[in-house]
GROMACS .gro file of C-alpha atoms in nm:
model
  148
    1MET     CA    1  10.221  11.945  10.739
    2LYS     CA    2  10.212  11.587  10.826
    3HIS     CA    3  10.519  11.384  10.939
    4ILE     CA    4  10.449  11.115  10.730
    5ASP     CA    5  10.400  11.379  10.456
    6LEU     CA    6  10.770  11.541  10.512
    7LEU     CA    7  10.955  11.216  10.321
    8GLY     CA    8  11.049  11.305   9.987
    9GLU     CA    9  11.017  11.646  10.062
   10LYS     CA   10  11.333  11.856   9.948
   11LEU     CA   11  11.555  12.014  10.199
   12LYS     CA   12  11.465  12.324  10.106
   13CYS     CA   13  11.089  12.337  10.076
   14GLU     CA   14  10.884  12.594  10.280
   15PHE     CA   15  10.757  12.413  10.515
   16LEU     CA   16  11.193  12.269  10.635
   17CYS     CA   17  11.301  12.609  10.577
   18ASP     CA   18  11.016  12.807  10.787
   19LEU     CA   19  11.096  12.489  11.056
   20PHE     CA   20  11.432  12.504  11.028
   21GLU     CA   21  11.441  12.874  11.113
   22THR     CA   22  11.217  12.894  11.408
   23PHE     CA   23  11.418  12.689  11.524
   24GLU     CA   24  11.780  12.842  11.419
   25VAL     CA   25  11.853  12.470  11.329
   26GLN     CA   26  12.184  12.412  11.150
   27VAL     CA   27  12.208  12.154  10.903
   28GLU     CA   28  12.512  11.924  10.858
   29TYR     CA   29  12.718  11.764  10.553
   30PHE     CA   30  12.813  11.440  10.554
   31TYR     CA   31  13.007  11.265  10.269
   32ASP     CA   32  13.243  10.976  10.180
   33ARG     CA   33  13.607  11.145  10.317
   34THR     CA   34  13.721  10.800  10.298
   35HIS     CA   35  13.612  10.716   9.934
   36GLU     CA   36  13.438  10.403  10.063
   37GLY     CA   37  13.132  10.414   9.839
   38LEU     CA   38  12.915  10.589  10.114
   39THR     CA   39  12.649  10.864   9.944
   40ASP     CA   40  12.627  11.201  10.068
   41GLU     CA   41  12.370  11.331  10.342
   42TYR     CA   42  12.260  11.597  10.523
   43ARG     CA   43  12.170  11.588  10.882
   44ALA     CA   44  11.953  11.814  11.079
   45GLU     CA   45  11.774  11.819  11.459
   46ILE     CA   46  11.583  11.971  11.648
   47PRO     CA   47  11.609  11.832  12.033
   48GLU     CA   48  11.291  12.021  12.146
   49LEU     CA   49  11.035  11.860  11.912
   50GLY     CA   50  11.229  11.518  11.961
   51LEU     CA   51  11.340  11.529  11.602
   52GLU     CA   52  11.655  11.418  11.366
   53PHE     CA   53  11.641  11.453  11.011
   54LEU     CA   54  11.813  11.263  10.768
   55PHE     CA   55  11.808  11.381  10.373
   56ASN     CA   56  12.012  11.179  10.118
   57GLU     CA   57  12.228  11.282   9.809
   58LYS     CA   58  11.963  11.439   9.641
   59LYS     CA   59  11.878  11.632   9.971
   60GLU     CA   60  11.491  11.426   9.959
   61LEU     CA   61  11.388  11.372  10.321
   62GLN     CA   62  11.487  10.993  10.390
   63THR     CA   63  11.472  10.942  10.765
   64LEU     CA   64  11.279  11.127  11.026
   65PHE     CA   65  11.361  10.982  11.351
   66MET     CA   66  11.114  11.066  11.622
   67LYS     CA   67  11.212  11.067  12.038
   68PRO     CA   68  10.893  11.103  12.259
   69VAL     CA   69  10.912  11.448  12.414
   70GLU     CA   70  10.680  11.675  12.633
   71PRO     CA   71  10.484  11.858  12.499
   72SER     CA   72  10.505  12.239  12.360
   73ASP     CA   73  10.321  12.511  12.314
   74PHE     CA   74  10.404  12.523  11.979
   75ASN     CA   75  10.373  12.187  11.800
   76PRO     CA   76  10.378  12.295  11.389
   77PHE     CA   77  10.283  11.917  11.273
   78GLU     CA   78   9.905  11.836  11.175
   79GLU     CA   79   9.777  11.541  11.400
   80ASP     CA   80   9.788  11.170  11.149
   81ASP     CA   81   9.566  10.907  11.206
   82ARG     CA   82   9.836  10.744  11.029
   83LEU     CA   83  10.154  10.770  11.278
   84ILE     CA   84   9.980  10.618  11.618
   85TRP     CA   85  10.244  10.637  11.912
   86PHE     CA   86  10.192  10.300  12.070
   87GLN     CA   87  10.273  10.245  12.408
   88THR     CA   88  10.352   9.888  12.370
   89VAL     CA   89  10.441   9.660  12.154
   90GLU     CA   90  10.152   9.426  12.176
   91GLU     CA   91   9.951   9.794  12.101
   92ALA     CA   92  10.123   9.830  11.780
   93VAL     CA   93  10.057   9.469  11.666
   94GLU     CA   94   9.754   9.446  11.693
   95TYR     CA   95   9.621   9.743  11.591
   96ALA     CA   96   9.862   9.617  11.293
   97LYS     CA   97   9.661   9.279  11.233
   98GLU     CA   98   9.277   9.474  11.290
   99HIS     CA   99   9.373   9.745  10.979
  100ASP     CA  100   9.513   9.437  10.805
  101ILE     CA  101   9.906   9.632  10.828
  102GLN     CA  102  10.193   9.436  10.727
  103TYR     CA  103  10.414   9.459  11.011
  104ARG     CA  104  10.718   9.263  11.135
  105THR     CA  105  10.841   9.253  11.488
  106GLY     CA  106  11.201   9.185  11.636
  107GLN     CA  107  11.394   9.200  11.968
  108ALA     CA  108  11.782   9.215  12.027
  109GLU     CA  109  11.981   9.317  12.322
  110PHE     CA  110  12.176   9.642  12.257
  111MET     CA  111  12.467   9.803  12.465
  112GLY     CA  112  12.358   9.617  12.752
  113GLU     CA  113  11.975   9.705  12.722
  114GLU     CA  114  11.677   9.478  12.588
  115LYS     CA  115  11.514   9.641  12.242
  116GLU     CA  116  11.223   9.511  12.099
  117TRP     CA  117  11.054   9.674  11.774
  118VAL     CA  118  10.751   9.676  11.547
  119ARG     CA  119  10.808   9.784  11.177
  120PHE     CA  120  10.454   9.872  11.007
  121GLU     CA  121  10.567   9.850  10.628
  122ASN     CA  122  10.318  10.076  10.452
  123GLU     CA  123  10.298  10.181  10.060
  124GLY     CA  124  10.633  10.418  10.029
  125TYR     CA  125  10.712  10.465  10.360
  126SER     CA  126  10.750  10.226  10.720
  127ILE     CA  127  10.700  10.293  11.048
  128HIS     CA  128  10.959  10.140  11.325
  129TYR     CA  129  10.887  10.156  11.657
  130GLU     CA  130  11.174  10.118  11.905
  131TYR     CA  131  11.088  10.005  12.264
  132ALA     CA  132  11.332   9.965  12.589
  133GLY     CA  133  11.140   9.782  12.860
  134THR     CA  134  10.830   9.864  12.842
  135GLU     CA  135  10.881  10.233  12.718
  136LEU     CA  136  10.823  10.353  12.382
  137ARG     CA  137  11.244  10.520  12.307
  138MET     CA  138  11.192  10.621  11.907
  139VAL     CA  139  10.938  10.612  11.590
  140THR     CA  140  11.100  10.595  11.271
  141LEU     CA  141  10.948  10.707  10.977
  142GLN     CA  142  11.140  10.592  10.673
  143SER     CA  143  11.061  10.656  10.292
  144SER     CA  144  11.046  10.302  10.040
  145PRO     CA  145  11.365  10.355   9.727
  146SER     CA  146  11.020  10.399   9.494
  147TYR     CA  147  10.863  10.699   9.694
  148GLN     CA  148  11.176  10.885   9.640
   0.00000   0.00000   0.00000
């Protein structure tokens, strides 16, 4: 399966069950304990693959955080030309322009660290690239509300 195709999948879909079993993943349930009107969510992570999963109250994958990690012998995901690990903001912006992809960029200081980001808006999902200095720190895949 491809990372992007997981968006909207149920927590108990066959692929995720197999993946979570292989890596002995514990899924955590978070609920609105303080009655602030927050929705329930489920979280899981696989540090070896640099992945953190965020499921909504319907147990559908809403967000997938991906951190660059050293490649291992086992990669359960298929290659996907929709998901490119750009090393710089400039590379990402150039690609978006060449492929007529809607994008936004931004900068911020967070905890004393300068960060830049590029967000690609696609039909049903977005890809958010976060850089600290010149280093790609994280890629976030997120489903759009209409995609779920």
